[in-house]
Each structure stands twice: as structure tokens, then as C-alpha cells.
Amino acid sequence: MFRNQYDTDVTTWSPAGRLFQVEYAMEAVKQGSAAIGLRSKTHVVLACVNKASSELSSHQKKIFKVDDHIGVAIAGLTADGRVLSRYLRNECINYSYTYESSLPVGRLVVQLADKAQVCTQRSWKRPYGVGLLVGGLDESGAHLYYNCPSGNYFEYQAFAIGSRSQAAKTYLERKFEGFMDAREDLIKDALFALRETLQGEKLTSSICTIAIVGVGEAFHILDQETVQALIDEFEIVGEEPPADEAATPDQSSDAEPGPADQGTPSDQGATPMDI
Amino acid sequence: MTKQQANWSPYDNNGGTCVAIAGADYCVIAADTRMSTGYSILTRDYSKISQLADKSVMASSGFQADVRALQKVLAARHLIYQHQHNKQMSCPAMAQLLSNTLYYKRFFPYYAFNVLGGLDNEGKGCVFTYDAVGSYERVGYSSQGSGATLITPFLDNQLKSPSPLLLPAKDAVTPLSESEAIDLVKTCFASATERDIYTGDKLEIVILNASGLRREYMELRKD
């Protein structure tokens, strides 16, 4: 993509019928660190790479709980992502207040998409520079959506966004047909896909965040010890993911609803400012 | 020329009584389950108690439609707090929020008479008592609703040390044990039920302590 005379304003079309500012916003998503989502019939797993900009700083928060049944992972301008998460949370709270039931995921993503579209058609605004993987559960089952800055949204079985996401997508394309199965395998697949985006760098629980939502399980972020235990389990087995369900460490401790718990300090390479 | 009278009131009083007692490491919150209007009973099985947070439980008598609306507003505000702070609201924080929420409608009040009970940041029992527009105070025990005039003097007598009648109160909370406090509450309601027509049917008791929340029920006279 090169600079041209039609890319100054979001409200200027190019002769080829493109809105360059919107496309540039989607570039911002591609530059962000990777975020991955996958779903089975009953669960949705969101995973992301959490690289701190220096050893002295804390991680960027990239996964947000929106409601007990919905969470989002973001890639791109994380500030925009934070603001949109606040919007999503508010929408869920207002819906629950009025209808005393959970906002269906499909409705939420449409509202989000419409909000993004507004920014593509106002000269005094700019598009949101963040892509959101919205994972959630409602009466019609488990869903994973991708909302992009253009105002489009798509439903996915599995998807990856951000830098080096293509490697993860290739892995997911191979494996997605098997996603109807156990929750533990879904998390393992997420970790494998995440590892693909690291291109050889060692996967440890201090640089990634995993969150899950499922039937009977409110959206929550897995704590660092659990994630590290899972990583250790499959890295011992070797490069290939285990063929059958290996005995997993106490998964029952994961099923705690409530506020998130990200990056608690542990012995292995945690940055000092982990909150 | 006589002053124009309202031909309709936005409020109704659904009756009922609420009590809360704070102990050293527990809090007991109780309310009857009768809902009335005028001299009629609407239902014998309506809960006036709502858990607002891990360690905050509110019991409210008055106009139950306003009570329900108030509970929903506080629940939504608590969710927002959890998203922003990554933790549950403490009972004193919830107490302030309730006060602000009530005063927000100073000129069209929630017709709700509340007692908020729970555990404070140190794990000690706390009770906050309110009027309809949010004036509140931390106390060792309180009672609100149609049977309050019958119960409060009895509690003043039985829970001598946290009573504000010996000004200032000798203890912040009652030295009674949890089971003694529960028995006292049952006695209060049994007596109030005898004389207050709006109190009766069933007593719902919520006990909050370090191990969590527990519920007990006791039958009351149905007349």
C-alpha cells in the first residue's frame, strides 16, 4: 500500500472504489500482536500473545471480560480496544437490566459493527484501529466473531488476527474440524496455534494469556500456573499435539467465574510490573 | 377553594419488616416474606433480601416495585465496579453507593426502607441503616419496616452494648455468638408477627460469615 491522493480523508473514495483510511485502519490490526479464537459446540477459547515493550513495563491487557457469557480479545490499537470493551460491557449491562437475560452474542456484534461503521462515514472521526475477536455463549450455542475496523463482522469456527497470524491460521485450518471435542483439547489447540505465531520463540505463560467461556463456565482468564502446566504438558510430549486426551491437571480449578486474573507473578520470567 | 388532591399515588406500601444484626465475625440479615397491599395479602412468599456483592446483603421494606428497581440499579453498578477494579465491592463501599443512589432520586424517592448488612474490610460484621433518601449510618443492629417500632426497642434492650441509647455505644457490634443472634432474630419476628398485621407468613434469614453465605427459614403466623 502506498500513499496516494485519496487517502487523507476517511470520507474520500478512491477511483477504484476503496476507502483507504479504512484499509489503513485494518493495517493497524495486522501490526498488533497476535490474538486467536477457537470454538467448539460448547466452549470458546481466546488466546493472545502478551509481549511487554520492555522488561521494566507491564503487559498490555488484550483480553477483556465483557459479561459472564462473553469475552473479547483484541489486536491493534489497544486503547481503542479498551474503549470498545467498555462500550460492549455497558451494552450487556443495559440489556440485562431491561430484559433480565443475557445479551445474545450475535446482537452485540451487530451493534459493535454499526458503531464501527459510523466512524467510516464521518469526516470528523477516524475508524477504530482495533480488530476484536468476540467469543461468547448464548441460547443458540457457542460463537466466535471477528469485528474489524471497516464495520464488517464474520462468524468463525476459528480465527487469528495480528502479526504472524497466518501461521496460526494455517494450523487452525488443519485442525478446526476436530473442534467439537473436549474443552482441554480446545485449550491445547489454542496454545499450539499461539506457538505458531511466535516463530520459534519459547512459549511460556508469562507471554501469553488464555481465556475460556463455556456451558456452565463463566468467562474467565486462566491463571498463569494453570497455563504453564498445560504448556509443560504438551511441550514434553514433543512438537506434535497429543493424539488422544492425556490426563490433564486439575481443570476443575479453572471453572471459577468472577473477575479476571492476569499475569500473576511466578518464578519463570514474569516482568516486575505484572498486575 | 380547597387544595387540589392527587387522585392517584405513584407509591404503595407492601409492608413487611427487615432486621440486621452485626457480630464480631458474622452478620445476620432477616426479613419476613409477606407482601401486602392495604388489608390484603398479595403473596406469602416474596423475598425482600438481595445479595448485592460477596459480602453485602440488603433487606428492604416499603414499595417492592421501587425496591426491585433499586436492586437492579445496584447490581448493574456493581458489575461496572467489578469491570473497572477487578474485584468485588466492599460493604462500606456498597453502603456509600446505596446512599448516593437513593439521594439521586431525592425529588421522587425510592419508597424503600433499607438495611444493608455484611462484612467490612476486616471481616467484622457491619450493618448500615437508611432512610428513603439515603441518609445512612453504620450501626451494630437495625430494623426497618412496619414492624420496626415493635422490634427496635426490644433489640435496644437485648443487645445492650451496641445500643446507641447509651451514648456513645459501648461496643460497635454485639458480643453475641452467631447462633444466639439468629435465635434473637427469630424471637423478634415471632413477637412482631403477633401484633403487626403486615408481618408474618415466613421469615427468611441470611447469615454472612467468613465461610460465605447461608440461608435459613422459619415459619411465622399466617394471620
Short mmCIF file of C-alpha atoms in Angstrom, two decimals, chain A residues 1-271:
data_model
loop_
_atom_site.label_atom_id
_atom_site.label_comp_id
_atom_site.label_asym_id
_atom_site.label_seq_id
_atom_site.Cartn_x
_atom_site.Cartn_y
_atom_site.Cartn_z
CA MET A 1 0.00 0.00 0.00
CA PHE A 2 1.43 3.35 -1.00
CA ARG A 3 0.49 6.91 -0.22
CA ASN A 4 -1.87 8.42 -2.78
CA GLN A 5 -4.08 11.45 -3.17
CA TYR A 6 -7.24 9.73 -1.96
CA ASP A 7 -6.09 8.58 1.44
CA THR A 8 -6.23 11.74 3.54
CA ASP A 9 -9.89 11.59 4.49
CA VAL A 10 -12.00 8.68 5.54
CA THR A 11 -14.83 10.25 3.58
CA THR A 12 -12.96 10.28 0.28
CA TRP A 13 -13.45 7.42 -2.14
CA SER A 14 -10.64 6.37 -4.43
CA PRO A 15 -11.47 5.96 -8.14
CA ALA A 16 -11.23 2.21 -7.62
CA GLY A 17 -13.99 2.38 -5.01
CA ARG A 18 -11.81 1.99 -1.94
CA LEU A 19 -11.69 3.87 1.33
CA PHE A 20 -8.00 3.94 2.08
CA GLN A 21 -8.30 5.23 5.62
CA VAL A 22 -10.40 2.20 6.50
CA GLU A 23 -7.85 -0.08 4.88
CA TYR A 24 -5.06 1.63 6.78
CA ALA A 25 -7.01 1.03 9.98
CA MET A 26 -7.10 -2.67 9.12
CA GLU A 27 -3.32 -2.50 8.66
CA ALA A 28 -3.08 -1.34 12.28
CA VAL A 29 -4.76 -4.57 13.28
CA LYS A 30 -2.22 -6.59 11.31
CA GLN A 31 0.61 -4.84 13.13
CA GLY A 32 -0.68 -5.66 16.60
CA SER A 33 0.43 -8.78 18.44
CA ALA A 34 -1.45 -11.95 17.71
CA ALA A 35 -4.83 -12.91 19.07
CA ILE A 36 -6.52 -16.23 18.41
CA GLY A 37 -10.01 -17.55 18.92
CA LEU A 38 -11.47 -21.02 18.51
CA ARG A 39 -14.72 -22.63 19.41
CA SER A 40 -16.36 -25.97 19.87
CA LYS A 41 -20.05 -26.69 20.31
CA THR A 42 -19.89 -25.79 23.98
CA HIS A 43 -16.80 -23.66 24.56
CA VAL A 44 -14.91 -20.73 23.13
CA VAL A 45 -11.23 -20.17 23.84
CA LEU A 46 -9.44 -16.85 23.31
CA ALA A 47 -5.68 -16.65 23.42
CA CYS A 48 -3.23 -13.87 22.80
CA VAL A 49 0.44 -13.04 22.88
CA ASN A 50 1.26 -10.54 25.57
CA LYS A 51 4.65 -9.01 24.93
CA ALA A 52 5.70 -6.25 27.26
CA SER A 53 7.51 -3.43 25.46
CA SER A 54 10.43 -3.63 27.91
CA GLU A 55 11.44 -5.68 30.89
CA LEU A 56 10.50 -2.78 33.12
CA SER A 57 6.92 -2.46 31.97
CA SER A 58 3.74 -4.46 32.42
CA HIS A 59 1.81 -6.29 29.74
CA GLN A 60 -0.86 -4.74 27.61
CA LYS A 61 -4.23 -6.12 28.55
CA LYS A 62 -5.65 -7.70 25.40
CA ILE A 63 -8.41 -9.91 26.68
CA PHE A 64 -11.41 -8.37 28.37
CA LYS A 65 -14.37 -9.90 30.10
CA VAL A 66 -17.49 -8.30 28.71
CA ASP A 67 -20.06 -10.29 30.64
CA ASP A 68 -20.29 -13.70 32.22
CA HIS A 69 -21.01 -15.19 28.84
CA ILE A 70 -18.91 -13.01 26.51
CA GLY A 71 -15.27 -12.03 26.27
CA VAL A 72 -13.13 -10.28 23.66
CA ALA A 73 -9.55 -10.49 22.53
CA ILE A 74 -8.14 -7.51 20.64
CA ALA A 75 -5.31 -6.76 18.26
CA GLY A 76 -4.20 -3.34 17.09
CA LEU A 77 -4.58 -0.05 18.93
CA THR A 78 -5.23 -1.42 22.40
CA ALA A 79 -6.52 1.94 23.62
CA ASP A 80 -9.32 1.74 21.05
CA GLY A 81 -9.90 -1.82 22.19
CA ARG A 82 -10.26 -0.73 25.79
CA VAL A 83 -12.82 1.91 24.88
CA LEU A 84 -14.80 -0.56 22.78
CA SER A 85 -14.72 -3.11 25.59
CA ARG A 86 -16.24 -0.51 27.87
CA TYR A 87 -18.97 0.02 25.29
CA LEU A 88 -19.59 -3.71 25.00
CA ARG A 89 -19.79 -4.08 28.77
CA ASN A 90 -22.26 -1.26 29.01
CA GLU A 91 -24.46 -2.74 26.30
CA CYS A 92 -24.54 -6.07 28.12
CA ILE A 93 -25.37 -4.42 31.43
CA ASN A 94 -28.16 -2.34 29.91
CA TYR A 95 -29.64 -5.32 28.12
CA SER A 96 -29.56 -7.41 31.30
CA TYR A 97 -31.17 -4.57 33.22
CA THR A 98 -34.02 -4.21 30.75
CA TYR A 99 -34.65 -7.82 29.75
CA GLU A 100 -33.22 -9.69 32.76
CA SER A 101 -31.42 -12.06 30.42
CA SER A 102 -28.07 -12.23 28.65
CA LEU A 103 -27.44 -10.30 25.50
CA PRO A 104 -27.13 -12.75 22.59
CA VAL A 105 -23.64 -12.56 21.08
CA GLY A 106 -24.93 -12.02 17.56
CA ARG A 107 -26.80 -8.90 18.62
CA LEU A 108 -23.80 -7.48 20.40
CA VAL A 109 -21.50 -7.84 17.42
CA VAL A 110 -24.01 -6.16 15.13
CA GLN A 111 -24.17 -3.19 17.49
CA LEU A 112 -20.39 -3.09 17.58
CA ALA A 113 -20.16 -3.31 13.81
CA ASP A 114 -22.66 -0.48 13.38
CA LYS A 115 -20.65 1.64 15.79
CA ALA A 116 -17.52 0.96 13.74
CA GLN A 117 -19.29 1.78 10.52
CA VAL A 118 -20.24 5.23 11.80
CA CYS A 119 -16.56 6.06 12.02
CA THR A 120 -16.10 5.24 8.36
CA GLN A 121 -18.67 7.76 7.27
CA ARG A 122 -17.96 10.89 9.32
CA SER A 123 -15.32 13.36 8.29
CA TRP A 124 -14.58 14.35 11.88
CA LYS A 125 -13.95 10.79 13.05
CA ARG A 126 -11.46 8.08 12.30
CA PRO A 127 -12.02 4.34 12.16
CA TYR A 128 -11.22 2.30 15.28
CA GLY A 129 -7.76 0.80 14.82
CA VAL A 130 -8.52 -2.46 16.52
CA GLY A 131 -9.82 -5.87 15.50
CA LEU A 132 -11.90 -7.75 18.03
CA LEU A 133 -12.41 -11.45 18.41
CA VAL A 134 -15.69 -11.71 20.28
CA GLY A 135 -16.30 -15.10 21.85
CA GLY A 136 -19.45 -15.96 23.69
CA LEU A 137 -22.26 -18.29 24.52
CA ASP A 138 -25.96 -17.82 24.11
CA GLU A 139 -29.08 -19.90 23.62
CA SER A 140 -28.01 -20.86 20.11
CA GLY A 141 -24.66 -22.18 21.25
CA ALA A 142 -21.03 -21.08 21.27
CA HIS A 143 -20.00 -18.33 18.87
CA LEU A 144 -16.83 -16.65 17.72
CA TYR A 145 -16.99 -13.45 15.72
CA TYR A 146 -14.40 -11.16 14.24
CA ASN A 147 -15.21 -7.44 14.15
CA CYS A 148 -12.94 -5.32 12.00
CA PRO A 149 -12.46 -1.56 11.72
CA SER A 150 -14.40 -1.46 8.47
CA GLY A 151 -17.61 -2.27 10.29
CA ASN A 152 -17.77 -5.78 8.91
CA TYR A 153 -18.11 -8.81 11.08
CA PHE A 154 -17.92 -12.51 10.37
CA GLU A 155 -18.57 -15.62 12.34
CA TYR A 156 -15.77 -18.13 12.57
CA GLN A 157 -15.03 -21.60 13.78
CA ALA A 158 -11.52 -20.40 14.49
CA PHE A 159 -9.58 -17.31 13.57
CA ALA A 160 -6.38 -15.45 14.24
CA ILE A 161 -5.54 -11.77 13.88
CA GLY A 162 -2.47 -9.62 14.36
CA SER A 163 1.14 -10.14 13.40
CA ARG A 164 2.16 -13.58 12.13
CA SER A 165 -1.44 -14.68 12.43
CA GLN A 166 -1.19 -16.51 9.10
CA ALA A 167 0.91 -19.22 10.74
CA ALA A 168 -1.77 -19.71 13.37
CA LYS A 169 -4.49 -19.71 10.73
CA THR A 170 -2.71 -22.44 8.81
CA TYR A 171 -2.59 -24.57 11.94
CA LEU A 172 -6.23 -23.88 12.71
CA GLU A 173 -7.33 -24.73 9.18
CA ARG A 174 -5.81 -28.14 9.63
CA LYS A 175 -7.39 -28.76 13.00
CA PHE A 176 -10.73 -26.97 13.09
CA GLU A 177 -12.85 -29.93 12.08
CA GLY A 178 -11.91 -31.62 15.33
CA PHE A 179 -13.13 -28.75 17.47
CA MET A 180 -16.31 -30.43 18.55
CA ASP A 181 -14.44 -32.18 21.30
CA ALA A 182 -13.15 -31.76 24.83
CA ARG A 183 -12.52 -28.42 26.48
CA GLU A 184 -8.95 -29.33 27.39
CA ASP A 185 -8.11 -30.13 23.77
CA LEU A 186 -9.54 -26.81 22.68
CA ILE A 187 -7.19 -25.01 25.06
CA LYS A 188 -4.28 -27.11 23.83
CA ASP A 189 -5.09 -26.27 20.23
CA ALA A 190 -5.17 -22.61 21.19
CA LEU A 191 -1.73 -22.90 22.73
CA PHE A 192 -0.36 -24.70 19.70
CA ALA A 193 -1.80 -22.09 17.39
CA LEU A 194 -0.32 -19.38 19.56
CA ARG A 195 3.05 -21.07 19.44
CA GLU A 196 2.91 -20.93 15.63
CA THR A 197 2.81 -17.15 15.78
CA LEU A 198 5.90 -17.00 17.94
CA GLN A 199 8.08 -18.42 15.15
CA GLY A 200 10.41 -20.47 17.29
CA GLU A 201 10.38 -18.28 20.38
CA LYS A 202 9.69 -20.25 23.54
CA LEU A 203 6.07 -20.27 24.62
CA THR A 204 5.75 -19.58 28.33
CA SER A 205 2.78 -18.49 30.41
CA SER A 206 4.37 -15.10 31.04
CA ILE A 207 3.98 -14.02 27.42
CA CYS A 208 0.53 -15.34 26.70
CA THR A 209 -2.97 -15.05 28.07
CA ILE A 210 -5.71 -17.65 27.69
CA ALA A 211 -9.38 -17.17 28.46
CA ILE A 212 -12.31 -19.51 28.14
CA VAL A 213 -16.09 -19.42 28.27
CA GLY A 214 -18.39 -22.41 28.03
CA VAL A 215 -21.58 -24.11 29.06
CA GLY A 216 -21.73 -23.83 32.84
CA GLU A 217 -18.49 -21.89 32.88
CA ALA A 218 -18.46 -18.12 33.06
CA PHE A 219 -15.89 -16.21 31.02
CA HIS A 220 -12.63 -16.04 32.88
CA ILE A 221 -8.92 -15.77 32.21
CA LEU A 222 -6.86 -18.78 33.18
CA ASP A 223 -4.23 -18.06 35.79
CA GLN A 224 -0.57 -18.32 34.97
CA GLU A 225 0.09 -21.54 36.89
CA THR A 226 -2.62 -23.41 35.02
CA VAL A 227 -1.41 -22.16 31.67
CA GLN A 228 2.19 -23.06 32.41
CA ALA A 229 1.13 -26.54 33.48
CA LEU A 230 -0.66 -27.01 30.17
CA ILE A 231 2.30 -25.70 28.20
CA ASP A 232 4.66 -28.02 30.05
CA GLU A 233 2.37 -30.93 29.36
CA PHE A 234 2.36 -30.62 25.63
CA GLU A 235 5.92 -29.45 25.21
CA ILE A 236 7.14 -32.56 26.97
CA VAL A 237 5.18 -34.67 24.51
CA GLY A 238 7.04 -33.00 21.66
CA GLU A 239 6.32 -30.99 18.53
CA GLU A 240 3.14 -32.83 17.58
CA PRO A 241 -0.04 -32.31 19.60
CA PRO A 242 -1.07 -35.43 21.59
CA ALA A 243 -3.29 -37.79 19.59
CA ASP A 244 -5.55 -38.75 22.47
CA GLU A 245 -6.74 -36.98 25.58
CA ALA A 246 -3.87 -37.08 28.05
CA ALA A 247 -4.75 -36.78 31.75
CA THR A 248 -4.93 -33.09 32.42
CA PRO A 249 -4.03 -31.34 35.68
CA ASP A 250 -6.87 -30.11 37.89
CA GLN A 251 -9.03 -28.45 35.27
CA SER A 252 -11.82 -28.10 37.82
CA SER A 253 -9.95 -25.18 39.36
CA ASP A 254 -10.43 -23.26 36.10
CA ALA A 255 -14.16 -23.14 36.39
CA GLU A 256 -14.27 -20.13 38.65
CA PRO A 257 -16.37 -17.26 37.43
CA GLY A 258 -15.67 -13.75 38.52
CA PRO A 259 -13.09 -11.02 37.93
CA ALA A 260 -10.11 -11.79 35.74
CA ASP A 261 -6.67 -12.64 37.00
CA GLN A 262 -3.92 -11.76 34.56
CA GLY A 263 -0.22 -12.30 34.71
CA THR A 264 0.20 -13.08 38.41
CA PRO A 265 3.93 -13.07 39.22
CA SER A 266 5.54 -16.51 39.03
CA ASP A 267 9.08 -17.76 39.09
CA GLN A 268 9.56 -18.01 35.37
CA GLY A 269 10.41 -14.79 33.54
CA ALA A 270 7.50 -12.67 34.81
CA THR A 271 8.00 -8.96 34.36
#
